[in-house]
Coordinates of C-alpha atoms and ligand atoms in Angstrom, one line a residue:
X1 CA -37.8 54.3 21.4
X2 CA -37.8 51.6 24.4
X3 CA -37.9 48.1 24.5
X4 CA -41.2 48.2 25.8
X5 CA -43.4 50.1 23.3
X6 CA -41.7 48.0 20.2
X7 CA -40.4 45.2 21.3
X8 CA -39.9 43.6 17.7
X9 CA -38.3 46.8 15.8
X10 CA -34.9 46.7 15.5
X11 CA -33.9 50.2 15.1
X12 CA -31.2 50.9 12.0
X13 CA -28.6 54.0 13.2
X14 CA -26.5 54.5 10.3
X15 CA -22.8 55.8 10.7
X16 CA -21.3 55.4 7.7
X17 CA -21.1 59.6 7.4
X18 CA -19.2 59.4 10.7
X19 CA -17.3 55.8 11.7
X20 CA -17.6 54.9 8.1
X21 CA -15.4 58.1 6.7
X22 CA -13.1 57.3 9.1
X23 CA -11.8 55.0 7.1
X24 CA -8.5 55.5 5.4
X25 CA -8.9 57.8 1.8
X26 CA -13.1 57.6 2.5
X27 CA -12.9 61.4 3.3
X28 CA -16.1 62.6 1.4
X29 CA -16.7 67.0 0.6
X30 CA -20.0 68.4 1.5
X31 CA -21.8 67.7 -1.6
X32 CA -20.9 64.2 -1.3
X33 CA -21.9 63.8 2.6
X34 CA -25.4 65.4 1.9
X35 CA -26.0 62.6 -1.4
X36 CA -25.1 59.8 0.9
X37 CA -27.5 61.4 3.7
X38 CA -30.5 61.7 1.2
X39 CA -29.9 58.4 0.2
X40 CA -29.7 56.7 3.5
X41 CA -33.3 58.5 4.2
X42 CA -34.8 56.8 0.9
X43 CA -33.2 53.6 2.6
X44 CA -35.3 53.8 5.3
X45 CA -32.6 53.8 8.6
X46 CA -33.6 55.5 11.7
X47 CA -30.5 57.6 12.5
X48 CA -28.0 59.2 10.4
X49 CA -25.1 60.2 12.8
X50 CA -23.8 62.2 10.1
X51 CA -20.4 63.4 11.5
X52 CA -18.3 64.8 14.7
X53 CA -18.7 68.5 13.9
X54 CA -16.1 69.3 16.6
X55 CA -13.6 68.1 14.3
X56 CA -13.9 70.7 11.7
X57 CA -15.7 73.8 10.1
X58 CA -16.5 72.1 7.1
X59 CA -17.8 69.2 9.2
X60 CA -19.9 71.3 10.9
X61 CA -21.6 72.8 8.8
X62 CA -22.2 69.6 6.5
X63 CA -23.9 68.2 9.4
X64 CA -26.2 71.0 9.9
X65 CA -27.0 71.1 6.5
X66 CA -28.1 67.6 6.7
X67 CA -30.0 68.3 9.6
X68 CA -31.8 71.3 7.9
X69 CA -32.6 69.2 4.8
X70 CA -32.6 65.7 5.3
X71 CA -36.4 64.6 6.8
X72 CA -37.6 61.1 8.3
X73 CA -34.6 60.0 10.6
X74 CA -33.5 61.0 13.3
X75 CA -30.3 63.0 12.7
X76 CA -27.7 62.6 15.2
X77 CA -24.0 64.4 15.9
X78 CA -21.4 62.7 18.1
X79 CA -19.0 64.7 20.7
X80 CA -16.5 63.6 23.4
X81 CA -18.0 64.0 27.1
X82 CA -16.7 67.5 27.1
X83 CA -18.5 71.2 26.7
X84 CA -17.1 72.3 23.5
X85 CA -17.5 69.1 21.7
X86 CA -21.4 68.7 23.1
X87 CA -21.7 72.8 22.0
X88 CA -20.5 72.1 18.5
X89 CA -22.3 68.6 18.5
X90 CA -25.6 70.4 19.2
X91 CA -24.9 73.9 17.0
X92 CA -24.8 71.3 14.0
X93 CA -27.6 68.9 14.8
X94 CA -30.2 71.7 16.6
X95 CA -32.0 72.3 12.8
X96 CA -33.4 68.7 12.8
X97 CA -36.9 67.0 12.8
X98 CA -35.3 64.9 15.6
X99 CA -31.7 65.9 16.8
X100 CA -29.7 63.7 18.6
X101 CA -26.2 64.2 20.7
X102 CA -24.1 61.0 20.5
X103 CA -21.5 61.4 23.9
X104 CA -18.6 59.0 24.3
X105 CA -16.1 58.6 27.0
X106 CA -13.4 55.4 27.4
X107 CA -14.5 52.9 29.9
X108 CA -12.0 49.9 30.0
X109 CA -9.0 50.3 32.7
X110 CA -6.8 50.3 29.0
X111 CA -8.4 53.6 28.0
X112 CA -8.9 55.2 31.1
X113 CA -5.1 54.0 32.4
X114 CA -3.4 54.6 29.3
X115 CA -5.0 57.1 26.7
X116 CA -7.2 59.4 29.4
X117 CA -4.8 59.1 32.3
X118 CA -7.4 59.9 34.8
X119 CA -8.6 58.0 37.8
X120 CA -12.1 56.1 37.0
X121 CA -14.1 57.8 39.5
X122 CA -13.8 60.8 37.7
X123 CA -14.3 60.2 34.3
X124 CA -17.7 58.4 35.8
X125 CA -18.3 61.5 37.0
X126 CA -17.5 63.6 33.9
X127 CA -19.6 61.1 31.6
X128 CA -22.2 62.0 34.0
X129 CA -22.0 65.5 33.8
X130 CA -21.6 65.1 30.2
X131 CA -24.5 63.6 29.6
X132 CA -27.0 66.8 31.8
X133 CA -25.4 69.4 29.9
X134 CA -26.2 67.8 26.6
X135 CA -29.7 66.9 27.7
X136 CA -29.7 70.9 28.4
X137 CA -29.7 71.2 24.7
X138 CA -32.2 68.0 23.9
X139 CA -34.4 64.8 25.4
X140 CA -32.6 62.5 22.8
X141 CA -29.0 61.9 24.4
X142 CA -27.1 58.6 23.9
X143 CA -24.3 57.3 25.7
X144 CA -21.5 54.8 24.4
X145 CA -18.7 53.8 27.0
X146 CA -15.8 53.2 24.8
X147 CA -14.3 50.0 24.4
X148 CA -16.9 48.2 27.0
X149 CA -16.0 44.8 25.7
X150 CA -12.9 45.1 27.4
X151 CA -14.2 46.9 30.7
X152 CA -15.0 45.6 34.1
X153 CA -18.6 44.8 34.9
X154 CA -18.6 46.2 37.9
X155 CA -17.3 49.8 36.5
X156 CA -19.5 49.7 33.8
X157 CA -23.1 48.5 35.4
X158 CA -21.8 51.4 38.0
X159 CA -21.4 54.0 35.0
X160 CA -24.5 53.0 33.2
X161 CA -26.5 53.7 35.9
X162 CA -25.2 56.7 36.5
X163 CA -25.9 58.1 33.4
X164 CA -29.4 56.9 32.8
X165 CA -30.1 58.8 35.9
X166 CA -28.2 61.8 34.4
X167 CA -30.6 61.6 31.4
X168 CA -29.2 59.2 29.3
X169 CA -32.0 57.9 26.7
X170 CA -29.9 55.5 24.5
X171 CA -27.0 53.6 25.6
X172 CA -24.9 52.2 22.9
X173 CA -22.3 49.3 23.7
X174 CA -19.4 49.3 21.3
X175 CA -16.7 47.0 20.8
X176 CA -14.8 49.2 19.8
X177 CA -12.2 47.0 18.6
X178 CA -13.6 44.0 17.4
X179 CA -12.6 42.1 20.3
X180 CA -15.4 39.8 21.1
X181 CA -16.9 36.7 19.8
X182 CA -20.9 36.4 20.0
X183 CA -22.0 34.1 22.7
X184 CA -19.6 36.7 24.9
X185 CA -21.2 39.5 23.6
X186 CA -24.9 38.5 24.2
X187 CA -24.4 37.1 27.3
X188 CA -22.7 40.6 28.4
X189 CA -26.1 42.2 26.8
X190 CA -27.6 40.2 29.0
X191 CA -25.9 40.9 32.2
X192 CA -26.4 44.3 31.1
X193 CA -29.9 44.3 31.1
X194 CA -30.0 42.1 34.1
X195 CA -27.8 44.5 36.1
X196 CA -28.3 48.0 35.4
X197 CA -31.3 49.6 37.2
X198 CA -33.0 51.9 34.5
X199 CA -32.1 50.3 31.5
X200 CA -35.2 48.6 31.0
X201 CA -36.5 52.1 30.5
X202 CA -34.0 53.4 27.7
X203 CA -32.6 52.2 24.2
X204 CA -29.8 49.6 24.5
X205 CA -27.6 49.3 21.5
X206 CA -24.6 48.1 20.3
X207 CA -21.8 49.0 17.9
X208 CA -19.4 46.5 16.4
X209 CA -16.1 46.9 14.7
X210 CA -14.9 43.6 12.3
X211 CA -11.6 43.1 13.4
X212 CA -12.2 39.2 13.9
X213 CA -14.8 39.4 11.1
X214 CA -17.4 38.8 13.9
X215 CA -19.4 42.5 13.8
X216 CA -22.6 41.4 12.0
X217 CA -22.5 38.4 13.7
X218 CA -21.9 40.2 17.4
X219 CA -24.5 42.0 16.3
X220 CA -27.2 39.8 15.9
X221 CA -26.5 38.1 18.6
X222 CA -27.0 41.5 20.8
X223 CA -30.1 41.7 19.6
X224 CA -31.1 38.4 20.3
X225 CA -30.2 39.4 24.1
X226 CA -32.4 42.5 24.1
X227 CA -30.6 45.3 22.0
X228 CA -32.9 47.2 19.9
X229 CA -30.9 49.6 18.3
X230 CA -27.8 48.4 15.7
X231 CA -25.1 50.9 14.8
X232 CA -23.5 50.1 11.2
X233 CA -22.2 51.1 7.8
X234 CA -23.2 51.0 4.3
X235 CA -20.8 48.4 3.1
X236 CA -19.1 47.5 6.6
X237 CA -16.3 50.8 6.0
X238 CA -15.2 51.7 9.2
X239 CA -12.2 52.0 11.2
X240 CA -9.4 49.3 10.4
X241 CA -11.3 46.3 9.6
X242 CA -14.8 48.5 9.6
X243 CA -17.9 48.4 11.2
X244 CA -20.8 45.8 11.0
X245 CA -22.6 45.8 7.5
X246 CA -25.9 47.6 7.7
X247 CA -27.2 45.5 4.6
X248 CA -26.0 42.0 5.6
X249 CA -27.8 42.7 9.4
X250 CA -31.0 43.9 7.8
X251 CA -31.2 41.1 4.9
X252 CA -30.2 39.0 7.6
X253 CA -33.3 39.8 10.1
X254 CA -35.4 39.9 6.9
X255 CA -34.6 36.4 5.6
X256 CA -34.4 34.5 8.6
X257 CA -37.7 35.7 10.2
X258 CA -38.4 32.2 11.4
X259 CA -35.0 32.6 13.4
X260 CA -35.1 36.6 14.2
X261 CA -38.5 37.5 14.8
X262 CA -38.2 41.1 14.6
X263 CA -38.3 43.8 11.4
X264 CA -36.3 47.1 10.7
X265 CA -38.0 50.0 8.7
X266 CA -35.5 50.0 5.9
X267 CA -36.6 50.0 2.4
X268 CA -34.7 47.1 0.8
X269 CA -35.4 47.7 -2.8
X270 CA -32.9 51.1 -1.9
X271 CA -29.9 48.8 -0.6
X272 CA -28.0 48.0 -4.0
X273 CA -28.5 51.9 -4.8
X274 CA -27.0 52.6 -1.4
X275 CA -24.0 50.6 -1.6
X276 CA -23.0 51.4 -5.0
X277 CA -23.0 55.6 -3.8
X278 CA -21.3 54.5 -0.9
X279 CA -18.5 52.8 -3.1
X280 CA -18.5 55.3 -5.6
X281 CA -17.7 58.3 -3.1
X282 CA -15.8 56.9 -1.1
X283 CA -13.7 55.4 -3.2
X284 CA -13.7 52.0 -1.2
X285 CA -14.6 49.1 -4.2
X286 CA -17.1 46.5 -2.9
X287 CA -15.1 43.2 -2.5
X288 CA -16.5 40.4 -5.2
X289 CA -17.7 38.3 -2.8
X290 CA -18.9 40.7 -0.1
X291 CA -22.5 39.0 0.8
X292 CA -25.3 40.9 -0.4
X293 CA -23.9 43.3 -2.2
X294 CA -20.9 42.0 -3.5
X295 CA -20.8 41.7 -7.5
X296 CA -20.4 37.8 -7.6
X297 CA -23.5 37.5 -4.6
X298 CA -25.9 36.2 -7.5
X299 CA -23.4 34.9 -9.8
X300 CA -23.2 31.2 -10.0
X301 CA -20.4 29.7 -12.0
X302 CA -20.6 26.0 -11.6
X303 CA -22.4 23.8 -14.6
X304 CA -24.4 22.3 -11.5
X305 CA -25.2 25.6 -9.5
X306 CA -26.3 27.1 -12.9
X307 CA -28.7 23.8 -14.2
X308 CA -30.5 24.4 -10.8
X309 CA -30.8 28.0 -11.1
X310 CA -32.5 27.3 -14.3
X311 CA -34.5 25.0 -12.9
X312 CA -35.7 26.5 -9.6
X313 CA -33.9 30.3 -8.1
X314 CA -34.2 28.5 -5.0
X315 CA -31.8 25.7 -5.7
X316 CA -28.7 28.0 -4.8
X317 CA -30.2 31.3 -4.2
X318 CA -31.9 32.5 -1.2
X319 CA -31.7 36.4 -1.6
X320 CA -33.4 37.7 -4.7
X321 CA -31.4 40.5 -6.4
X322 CA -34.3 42.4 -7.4
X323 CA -35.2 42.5 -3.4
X324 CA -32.4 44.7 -3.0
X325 CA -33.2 46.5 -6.2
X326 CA -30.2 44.7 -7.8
X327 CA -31.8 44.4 -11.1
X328 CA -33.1 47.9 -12.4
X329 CA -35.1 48.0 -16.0
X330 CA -31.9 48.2 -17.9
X331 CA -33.1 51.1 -20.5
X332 CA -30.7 52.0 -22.6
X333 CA -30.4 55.3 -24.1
X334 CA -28.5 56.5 -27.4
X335 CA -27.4 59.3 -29.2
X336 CA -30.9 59.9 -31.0
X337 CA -32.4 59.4 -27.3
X338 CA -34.3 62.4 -27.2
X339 CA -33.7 64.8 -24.4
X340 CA -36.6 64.0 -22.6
X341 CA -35.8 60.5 -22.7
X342 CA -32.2 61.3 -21.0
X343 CA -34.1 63.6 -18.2
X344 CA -36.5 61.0 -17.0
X345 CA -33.6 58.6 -16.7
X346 CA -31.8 60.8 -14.6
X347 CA -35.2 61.7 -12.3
X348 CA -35.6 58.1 -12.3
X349 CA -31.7 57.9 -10.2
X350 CA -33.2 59.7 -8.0
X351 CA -30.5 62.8 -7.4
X352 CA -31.1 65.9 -6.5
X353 CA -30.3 67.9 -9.4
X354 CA -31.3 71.3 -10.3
X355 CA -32.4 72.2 -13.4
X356 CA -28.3 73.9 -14.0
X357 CA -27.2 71.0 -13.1
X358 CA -29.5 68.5 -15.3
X359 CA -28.4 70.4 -18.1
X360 CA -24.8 69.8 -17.4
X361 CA -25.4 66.2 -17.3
X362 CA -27.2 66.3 -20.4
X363 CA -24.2 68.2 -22.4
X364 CA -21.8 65.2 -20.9
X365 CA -24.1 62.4 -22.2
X366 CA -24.7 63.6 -25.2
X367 CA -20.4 63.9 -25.5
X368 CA -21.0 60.4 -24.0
X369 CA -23.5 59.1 -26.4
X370 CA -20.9 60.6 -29.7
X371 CA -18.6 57.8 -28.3
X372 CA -20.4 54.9 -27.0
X373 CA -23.4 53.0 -29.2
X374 CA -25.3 52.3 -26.0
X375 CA -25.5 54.2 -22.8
X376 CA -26.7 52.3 -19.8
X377 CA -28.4 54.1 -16.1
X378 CA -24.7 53.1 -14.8
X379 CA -23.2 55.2 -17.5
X380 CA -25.7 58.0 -16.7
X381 CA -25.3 57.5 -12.6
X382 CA -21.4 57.9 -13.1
X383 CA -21.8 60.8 -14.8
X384 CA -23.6 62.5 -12.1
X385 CA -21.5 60.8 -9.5
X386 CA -18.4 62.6 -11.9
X387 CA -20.3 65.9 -11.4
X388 CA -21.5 65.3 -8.2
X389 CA -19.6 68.3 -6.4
X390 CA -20.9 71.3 -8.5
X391 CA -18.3 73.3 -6.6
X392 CA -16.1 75.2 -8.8
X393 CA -12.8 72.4 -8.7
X394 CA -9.2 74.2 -8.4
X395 CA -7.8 72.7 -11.5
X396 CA -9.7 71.2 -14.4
X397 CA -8.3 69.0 -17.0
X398 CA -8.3 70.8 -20.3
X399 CA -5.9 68.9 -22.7
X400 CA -3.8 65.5 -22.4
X401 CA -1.9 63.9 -24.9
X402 CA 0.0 61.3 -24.2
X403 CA 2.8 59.0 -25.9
X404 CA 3.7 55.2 -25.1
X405 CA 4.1 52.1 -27.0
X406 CA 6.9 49.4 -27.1
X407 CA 9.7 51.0 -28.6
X408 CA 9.0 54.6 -27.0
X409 CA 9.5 56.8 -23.7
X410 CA 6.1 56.9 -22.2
X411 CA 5.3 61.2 -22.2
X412 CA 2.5 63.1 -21.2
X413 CA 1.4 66.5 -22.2
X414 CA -1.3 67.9 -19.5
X415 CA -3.0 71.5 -19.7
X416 CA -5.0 72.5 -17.0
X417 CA -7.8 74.8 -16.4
X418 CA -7.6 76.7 -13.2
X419 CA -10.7 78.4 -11.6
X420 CA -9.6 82.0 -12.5
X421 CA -9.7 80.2 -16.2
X422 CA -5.9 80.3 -16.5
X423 CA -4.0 77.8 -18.1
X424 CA -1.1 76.1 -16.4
X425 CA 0.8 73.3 -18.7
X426 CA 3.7 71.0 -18.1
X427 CA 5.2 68.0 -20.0
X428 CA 6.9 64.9 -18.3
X429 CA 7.9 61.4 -18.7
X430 CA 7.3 58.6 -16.7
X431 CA 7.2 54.3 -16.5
X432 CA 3.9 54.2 -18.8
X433 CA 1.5 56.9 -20.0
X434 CA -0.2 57.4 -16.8
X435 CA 3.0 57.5 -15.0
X436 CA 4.2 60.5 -17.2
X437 CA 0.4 62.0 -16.7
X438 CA 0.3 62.2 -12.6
X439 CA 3.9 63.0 -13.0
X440 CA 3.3 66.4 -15.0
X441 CA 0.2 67.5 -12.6
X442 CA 2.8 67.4 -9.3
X443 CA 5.3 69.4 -11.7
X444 CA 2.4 71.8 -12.2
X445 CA 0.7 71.8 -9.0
X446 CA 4.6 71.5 -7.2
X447 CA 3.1 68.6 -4.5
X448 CA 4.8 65.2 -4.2
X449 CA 1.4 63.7 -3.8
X450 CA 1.9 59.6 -3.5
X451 CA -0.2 57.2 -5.6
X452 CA -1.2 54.4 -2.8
X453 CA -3.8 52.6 -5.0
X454 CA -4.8 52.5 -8.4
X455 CA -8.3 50.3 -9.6
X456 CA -9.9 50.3 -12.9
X457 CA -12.8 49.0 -13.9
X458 CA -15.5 48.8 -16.6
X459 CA -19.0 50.9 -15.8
X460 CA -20.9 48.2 -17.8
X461 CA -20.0 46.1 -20.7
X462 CA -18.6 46.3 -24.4
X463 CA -15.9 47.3 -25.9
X464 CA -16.8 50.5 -25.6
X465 CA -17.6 50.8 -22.1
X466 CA -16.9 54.0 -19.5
X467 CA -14.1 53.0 -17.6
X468 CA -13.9 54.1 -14.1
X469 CA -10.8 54.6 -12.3
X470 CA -10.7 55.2 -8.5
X471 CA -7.6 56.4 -7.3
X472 CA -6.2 56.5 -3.6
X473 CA -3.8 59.0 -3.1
X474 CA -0.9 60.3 -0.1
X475 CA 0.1 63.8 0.5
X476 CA 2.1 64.2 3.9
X477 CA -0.2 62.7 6.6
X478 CA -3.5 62.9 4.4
X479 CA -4.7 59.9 2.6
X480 CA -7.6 60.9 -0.4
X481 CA -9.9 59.4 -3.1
X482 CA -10.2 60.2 -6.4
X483 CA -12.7 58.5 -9.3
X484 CA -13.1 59.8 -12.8
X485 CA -14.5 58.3 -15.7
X486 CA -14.2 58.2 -19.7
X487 CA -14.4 55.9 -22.4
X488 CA -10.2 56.7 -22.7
X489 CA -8.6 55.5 -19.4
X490 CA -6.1 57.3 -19.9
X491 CA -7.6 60.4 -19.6
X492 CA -10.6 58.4 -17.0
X493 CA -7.2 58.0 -14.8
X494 CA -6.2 61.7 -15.0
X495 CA -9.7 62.6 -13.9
X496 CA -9.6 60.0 -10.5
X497 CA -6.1 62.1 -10.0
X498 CA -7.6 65.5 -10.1
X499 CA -10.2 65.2 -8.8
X500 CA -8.5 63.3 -5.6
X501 CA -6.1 66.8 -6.1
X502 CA -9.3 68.8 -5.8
X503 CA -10.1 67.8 -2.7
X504 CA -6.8 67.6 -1.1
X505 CA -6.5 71.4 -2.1
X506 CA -9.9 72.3 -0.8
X507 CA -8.9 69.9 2.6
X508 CA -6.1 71.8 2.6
X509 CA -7.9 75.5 2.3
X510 CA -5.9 75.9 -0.9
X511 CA -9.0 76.9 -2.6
Ligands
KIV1 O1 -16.0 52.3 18.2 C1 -16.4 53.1 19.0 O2 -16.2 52.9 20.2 C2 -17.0 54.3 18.5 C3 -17.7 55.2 19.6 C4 -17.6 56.6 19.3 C5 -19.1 54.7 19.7 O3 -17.0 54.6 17.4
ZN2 ZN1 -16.7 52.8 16.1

């Protein structure tokens, strides 16, 4: 992958498994990391980095997973520039097609002064060593000096060099928080390329958090100065403010050809698909007006906009939603769809379902299909998403009844199911009905978890639409997401709750 050989790819390295679930509540469980990975292959990116496995067991182990199953990209782990983190980095990633270690060490005087404490000469010197004991393990090692927007030239064309002699193959720039603006950041691309002996012979790339709301645009303008590889999330998630939006810079390249004249490999009929997993998972809604993918991207309200739609698409529109596969055939499906009919639909999503876990879904749409005239691929997809993690859950909802109204004290009645089948019941009261609800879980489950956000929304439309809730919830340090849904919010919002619960407890090692 150097500048030289394909000058006009632009090379897609996804993070939204790693910088992405570092966003507050995104925490995903192994099931879920693995959808979003097989996904982000059918999208067509060029590297997953699909975690830091030093940081867990669990995290570990989903990113070998990945690397053992997930074919086409290149499949890449990141680690600190020290032994234990390139040894875990490597034990997860060593499985893959094309495994990659991901190094990072702080490079402005701000991190190396104040958060490494160490004198600059030697933490060139461990990045350095760093980067030949992970090349030990593999040919595919990138570099990213942390925080280089706000390092010193000199340190870090000194640095740079260094470790493209050590064996660096890929060196990633990151502004690491969102502190530049993008005439700065091409020209330092620039300098970079103009300054650093060897770097004409590896992968320069860049990585740009949206703390100005400047990352996509930092990022283009990086590659207009010679990068070739683009780090960025489904969505822009990241830390704080989030990364640069993998489907705003590849629409971006796509639409304005006559401006960027290079490609990228994704598939771009797979980005609306993408996003919407990534939302659902995570737990992070999809601002309205988020461009590309944002709900209201090819909605046009005003009398005007919409008597030139009509017209000519072109009038207001220059992205075509069925591009990014925006549109699917709606199909709908009923309760005298036949079974085939509901297991094509669910091929057609795409999932990875066994034939156990087809069946399941089938039993749930045909409950589904008793309540609702119409069901919709949305409906379908959220089921799956509901059932997503086949892993036995720690407590399962079994019974809720609730009382509210104007003139009463909102109550809740919950019985739960717990994995040794068990029953565990409570009864509490609370400001309204889902109030009383969460209220009698913590009495049962004796945790004083926090409700931090609370969303609902409609799956598709009607009356008698699924409602999804997506829950984001607090216990002690941790922060969690939840989504359930039904065509009762009551009960869709005890379902977000549990299963955020769920995963706290498993987090936890509770179950
Ligand atoms: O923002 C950053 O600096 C990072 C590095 C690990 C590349 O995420
Ligand atoms: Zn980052």
């Amino acid at each position: 992958m150097s500048t030289n050989t394909e000058a006009s790819k632009i090379f897609l390295f996804d993070s939204t498994l790693r910088d992405g679930e570092q966003t507050p509540g995104a925490r995903l469980n192994h099931d879920e990391k693995l959808e979003v990975a097989r996904q982000l292959a059918r999208l067509g990116v060029d590297i997953i980095e699909a975690g830091f496995p030093v940081s867990s067991p669990g995290e570990l182990r989903a990113v070998n997973d990945i690397a053992r199953e997930v074919k086409g990209p290149v499949i890449c782990g990141l680690a600190r520039a020290v032994q234990g983190d390139i040894d875990a980095a490597w034990e997860a990633v060593k499985d893959a097609e094309r495994p990659r270690i991901h190094v990072f060490l702080g490079a402005s005087d701000i991190h190396m002064e104040h958060k490494l404490r160490k004198d600059p000469a030697l933490l060139l010197e461990q990045g350095v060593e760093a980067v030949k004991y992970a090349r030990k393990f593999t040919d595919d090692v990138e570099y990213s000096p942390e925080d280089a927007t706000r390092a010193r030239d000199e340190y870090l064309y000194e640095l740079l060099e260094a470790v493209i002699k050590a064996g660096a193959t890929t060196i990633n720039i990151p502004d690491t928080v969102g502190y530049a603006v993008p005439e700065e950041f091409g020209a330092l691309i620039r300098r970079l390329r103009e300054n650093v002996s060897g770097m004409d012979k590896v992968t320069l790339s860049v990585h740009c958090h949206n703390d100005l709301g400047m990352a996509v645009a930092n990022s283009l303008e990086a590659i207009k100065n010679g990068a070739r590889q683009v780090e960025c999330n489904i969505n822009g998630i990241g830390e704080r403010a989030g990364n640069a939006a993998l489907e705003e810079i590849a629409v971006a390249l796509r639409i304005r050809q006559n401006h960027f004249p290079y490609y990228t490999g994704i598939n771009f009929s797979e980005i609306y698909r993408t996003s919407r997993l990534v939302s659902k998972l995570t737990g992070i809604s999809i601002p309205s007006n988020k461009a590309v993918v944002g709900l209201n991207a090819f909605s046009h309200s005003s009398g005007i906009h919409q008597d030139g739609i009509l017209k000519n698409k072109e009038t207001y529109e220059i992205i075509d939603a069925e591009f990014i596969g925006g549109k699917a055939a709606q199909m709908c499906l009923t309760a005298r769809s036949g079974r085939h009919a509901v297991l094509d639909q669910l091929k057609q999503l795409n999932y990875s379902l066994n034939e156990g876990q087809l069946e399941t879904i089938y039993e749930h749409f045909v409950n589904l299909a008793d309540k609702k005239k119409e069901v919709y691929p949305e409906d379908i997809e959220a089921l799956v998403l509901d059932h997503l993690s086949f892993a036995e859950p720690r407590y399962r909802l079994d019974y809720l009844q609730t009382i509210s109204g104007s003139k009463s004290i909102p109550a809740a009645v919950i019985r739960l199911k717990k994995e040794d089948d068990s029953i565990v019941e409570e009864v509490a009261v609370g400001a309204g009905p889902i109030d009383a609800a969460y209220n009698a879980i913590n009495k049962i489950t004796g945790l004083s978890i926090g409700l931090e956000k609370y969303r609902i929304n409609a799956v598709t439309h009607g009356r008698d639409a699924l409602g999804e809730v997506q829950v984001e919830m607090s216990y002690q340090d941790r922060t969690i997401s939840g989504r359930g849904t039904s065509t009762d919010i009551i009960e869709a919002s005890v379902k977000a709750y549990l299963n955020g619960l769920n995963k706290l407890l498993k987090m936890n090692g509770y179950s």
